[in-house]
mmCIF file of C-alpha atoms in Angstrom:
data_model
loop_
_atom_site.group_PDB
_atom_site.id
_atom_site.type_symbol
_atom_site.label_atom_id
_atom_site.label_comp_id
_atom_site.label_asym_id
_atom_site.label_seq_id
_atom_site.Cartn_x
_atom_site.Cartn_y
_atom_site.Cartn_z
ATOM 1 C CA UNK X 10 0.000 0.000 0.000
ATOM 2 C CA UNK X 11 0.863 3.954 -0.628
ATOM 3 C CA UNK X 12 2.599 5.839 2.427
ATOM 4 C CA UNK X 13 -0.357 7.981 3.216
ATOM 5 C CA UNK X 14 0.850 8.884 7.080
ATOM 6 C CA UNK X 15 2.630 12.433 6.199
ATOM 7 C CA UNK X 16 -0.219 13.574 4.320
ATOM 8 C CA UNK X 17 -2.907 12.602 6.986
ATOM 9 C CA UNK X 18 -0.529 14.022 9.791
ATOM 10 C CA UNK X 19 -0.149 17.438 8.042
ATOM 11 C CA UNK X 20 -4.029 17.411 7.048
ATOM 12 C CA UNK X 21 -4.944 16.696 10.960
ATOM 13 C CA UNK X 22 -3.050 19.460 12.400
ATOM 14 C CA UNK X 23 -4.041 21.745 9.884
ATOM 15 C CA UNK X 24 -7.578 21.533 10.588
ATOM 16 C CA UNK X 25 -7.212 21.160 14.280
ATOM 17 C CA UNK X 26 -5.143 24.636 14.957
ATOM 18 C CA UNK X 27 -6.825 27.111 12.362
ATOM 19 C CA UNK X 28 -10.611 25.758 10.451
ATOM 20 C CA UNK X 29 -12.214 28.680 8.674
ATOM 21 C CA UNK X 30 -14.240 27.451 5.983
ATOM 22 C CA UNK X 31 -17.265 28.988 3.678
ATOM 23 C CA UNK X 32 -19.559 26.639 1.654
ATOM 24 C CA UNK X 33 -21.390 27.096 -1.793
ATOM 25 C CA UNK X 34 -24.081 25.032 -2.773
ATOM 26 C CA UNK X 35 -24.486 25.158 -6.702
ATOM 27 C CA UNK X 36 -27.570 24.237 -8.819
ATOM 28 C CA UNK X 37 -26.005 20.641 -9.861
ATOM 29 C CA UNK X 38 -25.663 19.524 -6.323
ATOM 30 C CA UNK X 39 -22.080 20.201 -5.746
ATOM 31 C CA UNK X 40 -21.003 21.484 -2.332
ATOM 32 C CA UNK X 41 -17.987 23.588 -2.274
ATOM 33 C CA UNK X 42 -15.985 23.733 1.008
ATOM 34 C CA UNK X 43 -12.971 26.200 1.181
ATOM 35 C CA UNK X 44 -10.506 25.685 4.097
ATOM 36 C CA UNK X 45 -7.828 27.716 5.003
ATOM 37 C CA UNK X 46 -4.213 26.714 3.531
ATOM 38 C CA UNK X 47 -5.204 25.834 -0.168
ATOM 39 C CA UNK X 48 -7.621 23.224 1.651
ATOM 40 C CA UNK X 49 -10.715 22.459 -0.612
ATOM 41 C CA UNK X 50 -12.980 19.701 0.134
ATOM 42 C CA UNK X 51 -15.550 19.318 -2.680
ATOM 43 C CA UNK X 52 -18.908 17.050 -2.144
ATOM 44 C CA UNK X 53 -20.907 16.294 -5.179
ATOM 45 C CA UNK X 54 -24.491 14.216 -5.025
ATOM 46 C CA UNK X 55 -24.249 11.475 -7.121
ATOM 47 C CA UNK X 56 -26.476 8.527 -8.761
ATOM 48 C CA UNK X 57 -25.943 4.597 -9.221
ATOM 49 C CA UNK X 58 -27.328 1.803 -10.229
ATOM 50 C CA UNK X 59 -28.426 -1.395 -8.640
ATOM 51 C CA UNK X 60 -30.084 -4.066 -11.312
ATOM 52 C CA UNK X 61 -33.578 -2.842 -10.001
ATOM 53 C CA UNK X 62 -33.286 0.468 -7.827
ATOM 54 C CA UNK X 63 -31.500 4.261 -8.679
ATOM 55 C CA UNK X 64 -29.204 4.931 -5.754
ATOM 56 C CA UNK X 65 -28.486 8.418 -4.821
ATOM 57 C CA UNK X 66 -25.189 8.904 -2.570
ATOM 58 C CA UNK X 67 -22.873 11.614 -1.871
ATOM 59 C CA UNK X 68 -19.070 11.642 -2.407
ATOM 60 C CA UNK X 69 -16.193 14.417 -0.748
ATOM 61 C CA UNK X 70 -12.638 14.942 -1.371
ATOM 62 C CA UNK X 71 -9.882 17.342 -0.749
ATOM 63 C CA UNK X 72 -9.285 18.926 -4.371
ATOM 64 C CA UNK X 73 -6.054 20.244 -3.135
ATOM 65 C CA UNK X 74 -4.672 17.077 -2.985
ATOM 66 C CA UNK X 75 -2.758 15.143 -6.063
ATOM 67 C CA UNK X 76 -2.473 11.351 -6.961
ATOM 68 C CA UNK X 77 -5.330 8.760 -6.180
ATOM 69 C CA UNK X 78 -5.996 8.159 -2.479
ATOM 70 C CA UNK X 79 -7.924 5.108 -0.282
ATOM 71 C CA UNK X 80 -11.735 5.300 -0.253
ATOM 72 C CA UNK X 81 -14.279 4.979 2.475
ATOM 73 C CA UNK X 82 -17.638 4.045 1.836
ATOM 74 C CA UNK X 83 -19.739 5.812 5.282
ATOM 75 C CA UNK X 84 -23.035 3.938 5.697
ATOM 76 C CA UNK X 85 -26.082 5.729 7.161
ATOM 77 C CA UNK X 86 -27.827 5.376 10.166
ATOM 78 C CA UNK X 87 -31.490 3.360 10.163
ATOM 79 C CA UNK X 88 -33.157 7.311 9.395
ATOM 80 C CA UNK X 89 -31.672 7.326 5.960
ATOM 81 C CA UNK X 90 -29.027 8.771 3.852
ATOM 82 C CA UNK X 91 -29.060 12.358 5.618
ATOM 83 C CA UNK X 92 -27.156 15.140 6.538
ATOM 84 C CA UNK X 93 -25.582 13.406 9.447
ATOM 85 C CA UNK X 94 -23.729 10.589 6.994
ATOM 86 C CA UNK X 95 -22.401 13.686 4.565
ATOM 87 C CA UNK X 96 -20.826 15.362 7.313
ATOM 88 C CA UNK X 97 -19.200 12.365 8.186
ATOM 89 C CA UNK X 98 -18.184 12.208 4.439
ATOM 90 C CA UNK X 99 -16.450 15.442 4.537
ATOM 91 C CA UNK X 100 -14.590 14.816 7.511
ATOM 92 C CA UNK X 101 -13.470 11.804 5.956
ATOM 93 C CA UNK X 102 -12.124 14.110 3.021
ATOM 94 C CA UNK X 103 -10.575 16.542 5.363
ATOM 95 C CA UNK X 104 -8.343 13.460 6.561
ATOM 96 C CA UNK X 105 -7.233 12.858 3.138
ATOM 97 C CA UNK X 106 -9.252 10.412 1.769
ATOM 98 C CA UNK X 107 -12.219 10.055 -0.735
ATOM 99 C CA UNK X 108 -15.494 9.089 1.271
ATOM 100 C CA UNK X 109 -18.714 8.603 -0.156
ATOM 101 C CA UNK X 110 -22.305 8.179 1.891
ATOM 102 C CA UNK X 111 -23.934 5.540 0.840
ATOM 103 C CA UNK X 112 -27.640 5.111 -0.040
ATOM 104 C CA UNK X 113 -29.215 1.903 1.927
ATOM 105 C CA UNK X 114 -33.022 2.795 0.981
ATOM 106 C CA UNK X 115 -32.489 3.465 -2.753
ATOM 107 C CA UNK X 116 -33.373 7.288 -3.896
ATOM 108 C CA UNK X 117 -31.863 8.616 -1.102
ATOM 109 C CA UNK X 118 -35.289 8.402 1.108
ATOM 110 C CA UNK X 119 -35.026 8.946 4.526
ATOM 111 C CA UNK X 120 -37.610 7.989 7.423
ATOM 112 C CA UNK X 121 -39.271 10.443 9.498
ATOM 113 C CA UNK X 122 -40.283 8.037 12.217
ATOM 114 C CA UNK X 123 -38.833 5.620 13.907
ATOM 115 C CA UNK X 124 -41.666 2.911 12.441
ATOM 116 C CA UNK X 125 -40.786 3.583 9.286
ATOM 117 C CA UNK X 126 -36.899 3.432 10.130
ATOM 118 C CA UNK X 127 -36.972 0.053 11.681
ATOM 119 C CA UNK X 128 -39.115 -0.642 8.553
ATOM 120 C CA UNK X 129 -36.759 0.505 5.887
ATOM 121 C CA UNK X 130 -33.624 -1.261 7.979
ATOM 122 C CA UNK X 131 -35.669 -4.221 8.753
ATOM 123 C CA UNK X 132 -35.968 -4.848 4.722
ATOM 124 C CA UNK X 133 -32.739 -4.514 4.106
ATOM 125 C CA UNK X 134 -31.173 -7.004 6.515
ATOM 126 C CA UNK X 135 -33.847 -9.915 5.755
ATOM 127 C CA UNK X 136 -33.064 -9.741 2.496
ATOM 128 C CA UNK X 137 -29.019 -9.325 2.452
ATOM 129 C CA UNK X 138 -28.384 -10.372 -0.921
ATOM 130 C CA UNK X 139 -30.253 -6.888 -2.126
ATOM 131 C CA UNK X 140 -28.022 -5.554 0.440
ATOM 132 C CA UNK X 141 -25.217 -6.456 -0.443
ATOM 133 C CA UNK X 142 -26.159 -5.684 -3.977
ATOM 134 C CA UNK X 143 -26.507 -2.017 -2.747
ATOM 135 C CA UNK X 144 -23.152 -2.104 -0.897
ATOM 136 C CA UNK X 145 -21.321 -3.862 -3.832
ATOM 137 C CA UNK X 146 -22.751 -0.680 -6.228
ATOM 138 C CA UNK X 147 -21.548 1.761 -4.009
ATOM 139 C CA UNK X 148 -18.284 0.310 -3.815
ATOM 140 C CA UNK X 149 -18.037 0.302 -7.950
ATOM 141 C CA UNK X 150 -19.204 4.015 -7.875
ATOM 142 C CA UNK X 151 -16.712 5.045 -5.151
ATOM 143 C CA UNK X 152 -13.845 2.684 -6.754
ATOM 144 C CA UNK X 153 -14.819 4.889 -10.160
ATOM 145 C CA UNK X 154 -14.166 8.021 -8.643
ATOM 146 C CA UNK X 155 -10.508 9.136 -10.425
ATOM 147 C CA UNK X 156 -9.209 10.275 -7.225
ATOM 148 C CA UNK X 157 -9.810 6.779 -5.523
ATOM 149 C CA UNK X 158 -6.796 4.293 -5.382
ATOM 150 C CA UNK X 159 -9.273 1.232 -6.232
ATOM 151 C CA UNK X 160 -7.182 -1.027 -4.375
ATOM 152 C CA UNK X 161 -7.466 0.465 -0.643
ATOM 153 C CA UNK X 162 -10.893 0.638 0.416
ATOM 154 C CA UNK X 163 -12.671 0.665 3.861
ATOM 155 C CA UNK X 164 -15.907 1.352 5.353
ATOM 156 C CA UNK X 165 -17.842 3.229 8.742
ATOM 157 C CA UNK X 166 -20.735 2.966 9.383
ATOM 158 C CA UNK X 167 -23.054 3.933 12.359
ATOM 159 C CA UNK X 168 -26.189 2.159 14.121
ATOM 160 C CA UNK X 169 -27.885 0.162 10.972
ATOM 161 C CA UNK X 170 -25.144 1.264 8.944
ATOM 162 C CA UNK X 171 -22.674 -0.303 11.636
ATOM 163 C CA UNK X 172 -24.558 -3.687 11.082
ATOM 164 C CA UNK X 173 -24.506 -3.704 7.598
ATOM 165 C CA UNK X 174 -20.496 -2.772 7.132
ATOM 166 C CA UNK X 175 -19.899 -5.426 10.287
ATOM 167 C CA UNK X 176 -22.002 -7.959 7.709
ATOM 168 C CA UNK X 177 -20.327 -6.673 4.840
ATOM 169 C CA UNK X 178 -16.920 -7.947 6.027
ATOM 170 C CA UNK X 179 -18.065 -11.130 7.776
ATOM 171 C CA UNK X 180 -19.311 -11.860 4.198
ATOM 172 C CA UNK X 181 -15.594 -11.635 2.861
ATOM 173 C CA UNK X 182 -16.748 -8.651 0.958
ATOM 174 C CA UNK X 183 -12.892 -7.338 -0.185
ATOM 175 C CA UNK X 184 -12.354 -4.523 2.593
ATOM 176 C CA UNK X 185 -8.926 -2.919 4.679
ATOM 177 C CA UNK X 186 -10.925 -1.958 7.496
ATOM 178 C CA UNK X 187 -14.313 -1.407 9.154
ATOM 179 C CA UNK X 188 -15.051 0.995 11.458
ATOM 180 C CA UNK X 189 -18.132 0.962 13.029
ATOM 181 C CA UNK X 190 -19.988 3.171 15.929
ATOM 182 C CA UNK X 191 -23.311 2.337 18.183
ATOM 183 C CA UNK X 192 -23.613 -0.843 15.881
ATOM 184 C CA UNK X 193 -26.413 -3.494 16.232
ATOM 185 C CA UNK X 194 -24.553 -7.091 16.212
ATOM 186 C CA UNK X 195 -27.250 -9.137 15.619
ATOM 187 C CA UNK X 196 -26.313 -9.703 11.932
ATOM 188 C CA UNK X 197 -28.014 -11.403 9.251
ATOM 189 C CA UNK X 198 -24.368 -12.631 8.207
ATOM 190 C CA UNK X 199 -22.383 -13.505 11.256
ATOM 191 C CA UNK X 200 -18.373 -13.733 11.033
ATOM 192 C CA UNK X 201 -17.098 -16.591 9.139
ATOM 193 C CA UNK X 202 -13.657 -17.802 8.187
ATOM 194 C CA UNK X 203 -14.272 -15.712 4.908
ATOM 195 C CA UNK X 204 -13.675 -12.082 6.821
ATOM 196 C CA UNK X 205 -10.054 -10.788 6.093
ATOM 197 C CA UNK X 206 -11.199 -7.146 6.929
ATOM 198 C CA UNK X 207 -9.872 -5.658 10.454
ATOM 199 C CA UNK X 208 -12.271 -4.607 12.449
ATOM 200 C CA UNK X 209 -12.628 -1.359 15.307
ATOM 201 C CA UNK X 210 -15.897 -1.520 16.921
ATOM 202 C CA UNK X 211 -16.981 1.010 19.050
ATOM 203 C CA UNK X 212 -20.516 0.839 21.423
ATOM 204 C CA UNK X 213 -21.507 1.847 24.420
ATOM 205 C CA UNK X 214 -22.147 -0.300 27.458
ATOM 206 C CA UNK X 215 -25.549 0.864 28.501
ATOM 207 C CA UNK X 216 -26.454 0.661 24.399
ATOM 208 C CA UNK X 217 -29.958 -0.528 24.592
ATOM 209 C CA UNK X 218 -29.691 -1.663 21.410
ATOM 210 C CA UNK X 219 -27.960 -4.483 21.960
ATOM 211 C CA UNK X 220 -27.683 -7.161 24.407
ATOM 212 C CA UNK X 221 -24.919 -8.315 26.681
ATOM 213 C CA UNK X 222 -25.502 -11.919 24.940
ATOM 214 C CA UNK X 223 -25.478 -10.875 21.239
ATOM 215 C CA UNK X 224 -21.954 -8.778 22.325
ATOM 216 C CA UNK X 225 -20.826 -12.506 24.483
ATOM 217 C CA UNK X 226 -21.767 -14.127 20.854
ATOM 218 C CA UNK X 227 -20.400 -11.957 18.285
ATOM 219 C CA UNK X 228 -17.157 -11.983 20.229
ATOM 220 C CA UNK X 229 -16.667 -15.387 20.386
ATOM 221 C CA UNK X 230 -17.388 -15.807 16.727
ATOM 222 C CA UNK X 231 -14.585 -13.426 15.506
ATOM 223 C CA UNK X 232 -12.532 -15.512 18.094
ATOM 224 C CA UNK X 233 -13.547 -18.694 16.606
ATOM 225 C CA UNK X 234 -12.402 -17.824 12.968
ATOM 226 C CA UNK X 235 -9.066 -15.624 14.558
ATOM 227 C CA UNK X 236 -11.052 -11.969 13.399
ATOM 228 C CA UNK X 237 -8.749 -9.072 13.387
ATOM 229 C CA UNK X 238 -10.993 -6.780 15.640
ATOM 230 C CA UNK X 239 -11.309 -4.186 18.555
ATOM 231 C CA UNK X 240 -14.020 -3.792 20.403
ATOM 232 C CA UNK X 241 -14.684 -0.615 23.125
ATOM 233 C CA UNK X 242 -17.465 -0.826 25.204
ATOM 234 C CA UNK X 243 -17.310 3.038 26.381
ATOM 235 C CA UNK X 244 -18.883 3.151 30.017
ATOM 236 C CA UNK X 245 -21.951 5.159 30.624
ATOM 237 C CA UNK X 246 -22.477 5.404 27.120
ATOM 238 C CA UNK X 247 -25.944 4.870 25.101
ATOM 239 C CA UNK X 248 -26.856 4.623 21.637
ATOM 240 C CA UNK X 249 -26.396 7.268 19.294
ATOM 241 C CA UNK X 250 -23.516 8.813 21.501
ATOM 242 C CA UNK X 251 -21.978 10.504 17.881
ATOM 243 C CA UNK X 252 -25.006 11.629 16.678
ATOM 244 C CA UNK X 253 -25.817 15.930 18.010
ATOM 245 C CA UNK X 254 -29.722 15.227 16.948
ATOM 246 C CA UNK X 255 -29.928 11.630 19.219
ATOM 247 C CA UNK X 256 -30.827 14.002 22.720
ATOM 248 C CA UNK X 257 -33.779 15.736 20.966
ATOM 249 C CA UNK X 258 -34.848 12.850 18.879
ATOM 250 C CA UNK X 259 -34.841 10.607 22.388
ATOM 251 C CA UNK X 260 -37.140 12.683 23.394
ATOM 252 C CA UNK X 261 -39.202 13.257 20.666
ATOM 253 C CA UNK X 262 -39.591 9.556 20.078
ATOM 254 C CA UNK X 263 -38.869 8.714 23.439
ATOM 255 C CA UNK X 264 -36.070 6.681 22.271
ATOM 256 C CA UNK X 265 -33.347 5.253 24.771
ATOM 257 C CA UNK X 266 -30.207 7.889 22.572
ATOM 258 C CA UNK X 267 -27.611 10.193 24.275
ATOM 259 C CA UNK X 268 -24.930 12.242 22.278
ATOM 260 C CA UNK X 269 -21.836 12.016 24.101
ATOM 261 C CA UNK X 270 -19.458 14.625 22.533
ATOM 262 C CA UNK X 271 -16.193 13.379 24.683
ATOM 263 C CA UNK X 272 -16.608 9.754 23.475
ATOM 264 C CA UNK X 273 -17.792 11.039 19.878
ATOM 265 C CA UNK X 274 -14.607 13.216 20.065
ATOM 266 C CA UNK X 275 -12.355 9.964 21.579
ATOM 267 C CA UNK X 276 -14.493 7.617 19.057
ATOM 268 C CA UNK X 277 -13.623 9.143 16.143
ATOM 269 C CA UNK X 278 -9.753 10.164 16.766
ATOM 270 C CA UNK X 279 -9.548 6.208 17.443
ATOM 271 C CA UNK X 280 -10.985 5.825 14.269
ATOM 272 C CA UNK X 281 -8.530 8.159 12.590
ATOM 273 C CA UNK X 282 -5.234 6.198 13.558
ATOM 274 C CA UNK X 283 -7.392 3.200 13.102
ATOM 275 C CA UNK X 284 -7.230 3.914 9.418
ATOM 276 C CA UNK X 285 -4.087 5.646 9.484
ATOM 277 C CA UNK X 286 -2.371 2.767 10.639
ATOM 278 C CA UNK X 287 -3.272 0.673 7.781
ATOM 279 C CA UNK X 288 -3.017 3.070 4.949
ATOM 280 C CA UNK X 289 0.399 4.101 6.046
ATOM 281 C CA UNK X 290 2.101 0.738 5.943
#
């Protein structure tokens, strides 16, 4: 693999001691984001294909940068590609790489309950092979992109989209890494011998989500077939703990959420050198 280390080192600091940045929407859905320092992260909407559904995703890089970099595909929580997921895209971008948010639901439809969001994730994991379909697509489209280096690609994903990365790899789907935060683990593909993707999963321990036997299970299951993985069980922490919307939609919905912004902060810097560490070998 490329040294990327430098370039993600410089690109941290930057951002971190002096972010100043003005954004442009323009009429063919291309969002313009101008750092300081010759900085420019560009997000553009996109549309892709699946044999029977139009896909509509969203995919950022840093146009200041030369010479194809690794991809990461960032898969939605269970409301839908949204805001949240392109955000999470552009940080991606700031870092250096190419990162595109995925669309789950097909035309980029997002719930606005949480019926119809267990209903739109429920569909997709009973029926993984239209999943996967809609992962594999997204991985041609981001693989297409002429600043990706088609050979280094990884995947986050957060709450339904942590369960369908975490599937993704047990699969053997052809991934570096997955990253995944507040993820379900009761998978409709559980970790076989075919998973050569390391894994960094991050949850919380009073996650609600999730039970203290599907956690004992998947465990022992990457254990049984010698999984590359991490997993961090952040104390005191519930579901949703990177999301800023999961306090107000808890109690909208009376849902059992909490942001946390000192474990989102911790979360996502161990995600950082998580992927650092492989693309810099």
């Amino acid at each position: 693999m490329k040294i990327y280390k430098w370039m993600l080192l410089i690109l941290v600091i930057v951002f971190t001691a002096c972010k100043s940045e003005t954004k442009d929407k323009t009429e063919d859905g291309v969002n313009v984001v101008i750092e300081k320092n010759d900085i420019k992260i560009i997000g553009k909407e996109i549309s892709y294909d699946t044999d029977s559904t139009l896909m509509r995703g969203y995919i950022s890089h840093n146009e200041a940068l030369e010479g194809k970099r690794p991809g990461i595909l960032v898969v939605h929580e269970w409301w839908g590609h949204d805001e949240f997921a392109r955000e999470k895209a552009d940080e991606l971008a700031e870092l250096g790489y190419v990162a595109l948010a995925v669309d789950m639901y097909g035309q980029g439809k997002q719930a606005q309950h949480p019926d119809e969001a267990m209903e739109f994730s429920s569909n997709v994991m009973k029926n993984f092979d239209t999943a996967k379909q809609r992962f594999m697509a997204a991985m041609q489209a981001l693989k297409a992109d002429k600043n990706v280096d088609p050979d280094n690609i990884s995947a986050i994903g957060f709450c339904f989209g942590g369960s369908v990365a975490l599937a993704m790899a047990n699969s053997g789907v052809d991934l570096d890494a997955v990253a995944v935060f507040h993820s379900g683990l009761g998978l409709p593909v559980m970790p076989t011998e075919d998973i050569k993707t390391k894994l960094l999963i991050q949850n919380g321990a009073e996650d609600k989500m999730i039970t203290d036997e599907q956690e004992k299970e998947f465990k022992a299951q990457l254990d049984a077939v010698n999984a590359d993985y991490e997993y961090i069980a952040y104390e005191g922490v519930m579901h949703s703990f990177t999301n800023k919307d999961a306090d107000s939609l808890a109690k909208k919905y009376d849902l059992p959420l909490a942001y946390d912004e000192e474990v989102a902060t911790k979360s996502w810097e161990k995600m950082t050198n998580f992927l650092e560490d492989i693309y810099s070998n």
